[in-house]
Amino acid sequence: MNFQQTTILITGAGAGIGRELAKQAAEQGAQVIATDVNEITLAETNLLAGGILRTYPLDVANATAIQQFADQITPTLDPVRRLILINNAGVALGSGPFSETHLDDFEWLLNINLWGVVRMTKAFLPFMLTHNRGHIVNISSVFGLAGVENQSAYCTAKFGVRGFSDVLRMELLDTDVRVTCVHPGGIGTNIAAAAKRGKGGFITDAMHRQGAASFAKAAKTTPQEAARVILDGVARQKARVLIGNDARQIEWITRLFPTRYVAILRKQIQKAFATE
């Protein structure tokens, strides 16, 4: 795929993978529409990309804002260009086991990580279908391949993104609208450090710092490499993209041991995040 003939719309472009996707897509000649809830970091992304991005503040947890954004943007899209929607925006939650997780926090995360994907797709899929051309890229996670303790909300959202992507792919088989689901392993972003602390107070300051430090140590893949792999997968129209050796290992384990993997992975995760 020649990105010079595309418009790439990216959510969560203010930092991490989203920032790198915006920069690299622009470098490859795509017309990039970058959005983020944080206008300051979004402006920094545009500056790093040479000031050529179309940037818009957008909270993907806000259904009304998404529809208003789509109503504003859709008439400006060039129908000759393939629209690529990258649903990247996401957050993390530190709340401990499900028994200690408040449903308000659970809902908060789903509203961004799952409903944000669903609503953005609902808003822009009609344009793709009208012109029988497009590509939807949904960022799931290795936590969309395996259920992991203390991540009930995050896993629920990312499994949901995976299932939603599979449904779309089947429904769109007879069209020229493609669907890619991305499963990153540990990526060196600030998502763990910026994780919201749950209302229950189960996660202490020390636990939060230890978790963020352990994640930083385990996250071997850079955002730059993750963005490169994603764009390469999109160019090749791959249905599933795995990022990092950890993602490939987890996929292999869950395929080989579809129920026993929970015990296998639990030991590995506890070892990786053990207090030193």
Coordinates of C-alpha atoms in Angstrom, one line a residue:
M1 CA 0.0 0.0 0.0
N2 CA 1.2 3.5 -0.9
F3 CA 0.5 5.7 2.1
Q4 CA 0.8 8.8 -0.2
Q5 CA -2.7 7.9 -1.3
T6 CA -4.2 7.6 2.2
T7 CA -5.7 9.7 5.0
I8 CA -4.7 8.2 8.3
L9 CA -6.9 9.2 11.3
I10 CA -5.2 8.4 14.7
T11 CA -6.7 8.6 18.1
G12 CA -4.4 9.0 21.2
A13 CA -1.8 10.7 19.1
G14 CA -0.5 12.8 21.9
A15 CA 2.1 10.3 23.2
G16 CA 3.5 6.8 22.9
I17 CA 2.6 4.6 20.0
G18 CA 0.0 7.1 18.7
R19 CA 2.6 9.9 18.5
E20 CA 5.0 7.6 16.6
L21 CA 2.3 6.5 14.2
A22 CA 1.5 10.1 13.4
K23 CA 5.1 11.0 12.8
Q24 CA 6.0 7.9 10.7
A25 CA 2.8 8.0 8.7
A26 CA 3.4 11.7 7.8
E27 CA 7.0 10.8 6.8
Q28 CA 5.7 8.2 4.5
G29 CA 3.5 10.7 2.7
A30 CA 0.1 10.1 4.4
Q31 CA -2.3 12.9 5.1
V32 CA -2.5 12.6 8.9
I33 CA -5.4 13.6 11.2
A34 CA -4.2 13.4 14.7
T35 CA -6.5 13.5 17.8
D36 CA -6.0 13.4 21.5
V37 CA -7.7 14.4 24.7
N38 CA -4.6 16.4 25.7
E39 CA -4.2 19.4 23.5
I40 CA -0.7 20.2 24.8
T41 CA 0.9 16.8 24.0
L42 CA -1.0 16.8 20.7
A43 CA 0.6 20.1 19.8
E44 CA 4.0 18.6 20.7
T45 CA 3.3 15.7 18.4
N46 CA 2.6 18.1 15.5
L47 CA 5.7 20.0 16.2
L48 CA 7.8 16.8 16.1
A49 CA 6.1 15.9 12.9
G50 CA 7.1 19.2 11.3
G51 CA 3.8 21.0 11.8
I52 CA 2.1 19.2 8.9
L53 CA -0.6 17.3 10.8
R54 CA -4.2 18.2 11.1
T55 CA -4.8 18.1 14.8
Y56 CA -8.1 18.1 16.8
P57 CA -8.7 17.7 20.5
L58 CA -11.0 14.6 21.0
D59 CA -12.1 12.7 24.1
V60 CA -13.1 9.2 22.8
A61 CA -15.0 8.6 26.0
N62 CA -17.5 11.3 24.9
A63 CA -20.0 9.8 22.4
T64 CA -21.4 13.3 21.5
A65 CA -17.9 14.7 20.9
I66 CA -17.1 11.7 18.5
Q67 CA -20.2 12.3 16.5
Q68 CA -19.6 16.0 16.3
F69 CA -16.0 15.4 15.2
A70 CA -17.1 13.0 12.5
D71 CA -19.7 15.5 11.2
Q72 CA -16.9 18.1 11.1
I73 CA -14.3 15.9 9.5
T74 CA -16.1 13.6 7.1
P75 CA -17.1 16.4 4.5
T76 CA -13.4 17.4 4.3
L77 CA -12.1 13.9 3.4
D78 CA -10.9 13.2 -0.1
P79 CA -12.9 10.2 -1.4
V80 CA -10.0 9.3 -3.7
R81 CA -7.8 8.6 -0.7
R82 CA -8.2 5.5 1.3
L83 CA -9.2 6.4 4.8
I84 CA -7.3 4.4 7.5
L85 CA -8.8 4.7 11.0
I86 CA -6.3 3.8 13.8
N87 CA -8.2 3.3 17.1
N88 CA -5.2 3.7 19.3
A89 CA -6.4 5.8 22.3
G90 CA -6.2 3.8 25.6
V91 CA -5.7 4.0 29.3
A92 CA -4.8 1.7 32.2
L93 CA -6.2 1.1 35.6
G94 CA -4.5 0.0 38.8
S95 CA -7.2 -1.4 41.1
G96 CA -6.1 -4.9 42.1
P97 CA -8.2 -8.0 41.7
F98 CA -11.8 -7.8 40.4
S99 CA -13.2 -8.2 43.9
E100 CA -11.5 -4.9 44.8
T101 CA -12.3 -3.1 41.6
H102 CA -15.1 -0.5 41.8
L103 CA -17.6 -0.7 38.8
D104 CA -17.2 3.0 38.2
D105 CA -13.5 2.5 37.5
F106 CA -14.3 -0.6 35.3
E107 CA -16.9 1.4 33.3
W108 CA -14.4 4.4 33.0
L109 CA -11.9 2.2 31.3
L110 CA -14.4 0.4 29.0
N111 CA -15.7 3.7 27.9
I112 CA -12.3 4.7 26.5
N113 CA -10.6 1.4 25.5
L114 CA -13.7 -0.4 24.1
W115 CA -16.5 2.1 23.5
G116 CA -14.0 4.6 22.0
V117 CA -13.1 2.0 19.4
V118 CA -16.8 1.1 18.7
R119 CA -18.0 4.6 18.5
M120 CA -15.1 5.9 16.3
T121 CA -15.7 2.9 13.9
K122 CA -19.5 3.6 13.8
A123 CA -18.8 7.2 13.0
F124 CA -16.4 6.6 10.1
L125 CA -17.4 3.2 8.6
P126 CA -20.3 4.8 6.6
F127 CA -17.7 6.9 4.7
M128 CA -15.6 3.8 3.9
L129 CA -18.6 1.8 2.8
T130 CA -20.0 4.6 0.6
H131 CA -16.7 4.6 -1.3
N132 CA -16.0 0.9 -0.8
R133 CA -12.5 1.7 0.4
G134 CA -10.9 1.9 3.8
H135 CA -9.0 0.2 6.6
I136 CA -9.9 0.0 10.3
V137 CA -6.9 -0.7 12.7
N138 CA -7.8 -1.5 16.3
I139 CA -5.2 -1.6 18.9
S140 CA -5.9 -4.5 21.3
S141 CA -3.1 -6.0 23.5
V142 CA -1.5 -9.2 24.6
F143 CA -4.2 -8.8 27.3
G144 CA -6.6 -9.4 24.4
L145 CA -5.0 -12.8 23.9
A146 CA -4.7 -13.9 27.6
G147 CA -6.6 -13.1 30.7
V148 CA -4.2 -11.8 33.4
E149 CA -4.9 -11.3 37.1
N150 CA -5.5 -7.8 38.4
Q151 CA -6.4 -6.6 34.9
S152 CA -10.1 -7.5 34.7
A153 CA -11.2 -4.2 33.2
Y154 CA -8.3 -3.9 30.8
C155 CA -8.6 -7.5 29.6
T156 CA -12.3 -7.2 29.2
A157 CA -11.8 -4.2 27.0
K158 CA -9.0 -5.6 24.9
F159 CA -10.7 -9.0 24.4
G160 CA -13.7 -7.0 23.3
V161 CA -11.6 -5.1 20.8
R162 CA -10.4 -8.4 19.4
G163 CA -13.9 -9.9 19.1
F164 CA -15.2 -6.7 17.6
S165 CA -12.4 -6.7 15.0
D166 CA -13.2 -10.3 14.1
V167 CA -16.9 -9.5 13.6
L168 CA -16.1 -6.5 11.4
R169 CA -13.7 -8.5 9.3
M170 CA -16.3 -11.2 8.6
E171 CA -19.0 -8.6 7.8
L172 CA -16.7 -6.7 5.5
L173 CA -15.4 -9.7 3.5
D174 CA -17.2 -8.7 0.4
T175 CA -16.0 -5.1 0.5
D176 CA -12.7 -3.3 0.1
V177 CA -12.7 -2.2 3.7
R178 CA -9.9 -4.1 5.6
V179 CA -9.6 -4.7 9.4
T180 CA -6.4 -5.2 11.3
C181 CA -6.2 -6.1 15.0
V182 CA -3.0 -5.2 16.8
H183 CA -1.7 -7.0 19.9
P184 CA 1.3 -5.2 21.4
G185 CA 3.4 -6.8 24.1
G186 CA 5.3 -4.5 26.5
I187 CA 5.9 -1.2 24.8
G188 CA 8.1 1.5 26.5
T189 CA 5.4 4.1 27.0
N190 CA 4.1 5.8 30.2
I191 CA 0.8 3.9 30.2
A192 CA 1.7 2.0 33.4
A193 CA 3.1 5.1 35.2
A194 CA 0.0 7.1 34.2
A195 CA -2.5 4.4 35.2
K196 CA -5.5 5.6 37.1
R197 CA -5.5 4.5 40.7
G198 CA -8.8 2.7 41.6
K199 CA -11.2 4.1 44.1
G200 CA -10.9 1.2 46.5
G201 CA -7.4 2.2 47.6
F202 CA -6.1 -1.4 47.2
I203 CA -3.1 -0.2 45.2
T204 CA -0.8 1.7 47.5
D205 CA 1.8 4.3 46.3
A206 CA 4.6 1.7 46.8
M207 CA 2.7 -0.9 44.7
H208 CA 2.0 1.7 42.0
R209 CA 5.7 2.7 41.8
Q210 CA 6.8 -1.0 41.8
G211 CA 4.4 -1.9 39.1
A212 CA 5.4 1.0 36.9
A213 CA 9.1 0.2 37.4
S214 CA 8.6 -3.5 36.7
F215 CA 6.6 -2.7 33.5
A216 CA 9.3 -0.3 32.3
K217 CA 11.9 -3.0 32.8
A218 CA 9.8 -5.7 31.0
A219 CA 8.8 -3.4 28.1
K220 CA 11.4 -4.2 25.6
T221 CA 9.9 -2.7 22.5
T222 CA 10.1 1.0 21.8
P223 CA 7.1 3.1 20.5
Q224 CA 9.1 3.8 17.4
E225 CA 9.4 0.1 16.6
A226 CA 5.8 -0.6 17.5
A227 CA 4.6 2.1 15.1
R228 CA 6.9 0.7 12.3
V229 CA 5.5 -2.8 12.8
I230 CA 1.9 -1.5 12.8
L231 CA 2.3 0.5 9.6
D232 CA 4.0 -2.4 7.9
G233 CA 1.2 -4.7 8.9
V234 CA -1.4 -2.2 7.5
A235 CA 0.6 -1.8 4.3
R236 CA 0.5 -5.6 3.9
Q237 CA -3.2 -5.7 4.9
K238 CA -2.5 -8.2 7.7
A239 CA -5.5 -9.3 9.7
R240 CA -3.5 -9.6 13.0
V241 CA -0.3 -7.9 14.0
L242 CA 1.8 -9.1 17.0
I243 CA 4.4 -6.7 18.4
G244 CA 7.4 -8.0 20.4
N245 CA 8.7 -11.4 21.3
D246 CA 6.5 -11.4 24.5
A247 CA 3.4 -11.1 22.4
R248 CA 4.4 -13.9 20.1
Q249 CA 5.3 -16.1 23.2
I250 CA 1.9 -15.4 24.8
E251 CA 0.0 -16.2 21.6
W252 CA 1.9 -19.4 21.3
I253 CA 1.2 -20.4 25.0
T254 CA -2.5 -19.6 24.7
R255 CA -2.9 -21.5 21.5
L256 CA -1.0 -24.6 22.9
F257 CA -2.7 -24.5 26.3
P258 CA -6.1 -22.7 25.9
T259 CA -7.1 -23.3 29.5
R260 CA -3.9 -24.2 31.3
Y261 CA -2.1 -21.0 30.2
V262 CA -3.5 -19.1 33.2
A263 CA -1.3 -21.1 35.6
I264 CA 1.7 -21.0 33.3
L265 CA 1.5 -17.2 32.7
R266 CA 0.7 -16.5 36.3
K267 CA 4.1 -17.8 37.4
Q268 CA 5.9 -15.8 34.7
I269 CA 4.1 -12.6 35.5
Q270 CA 4.6 -12.9 39.3
K271 CA 8.3 -13.5 38.7
A272 CA 8.6 -10.5 36.4
F273 CA 6.7 -8.2 38.7
A274 CA 8.2 -9.5 42.0
T275 CA 9.4 -6.9 44.4
E276 CA 13.2 -6.8 44.4

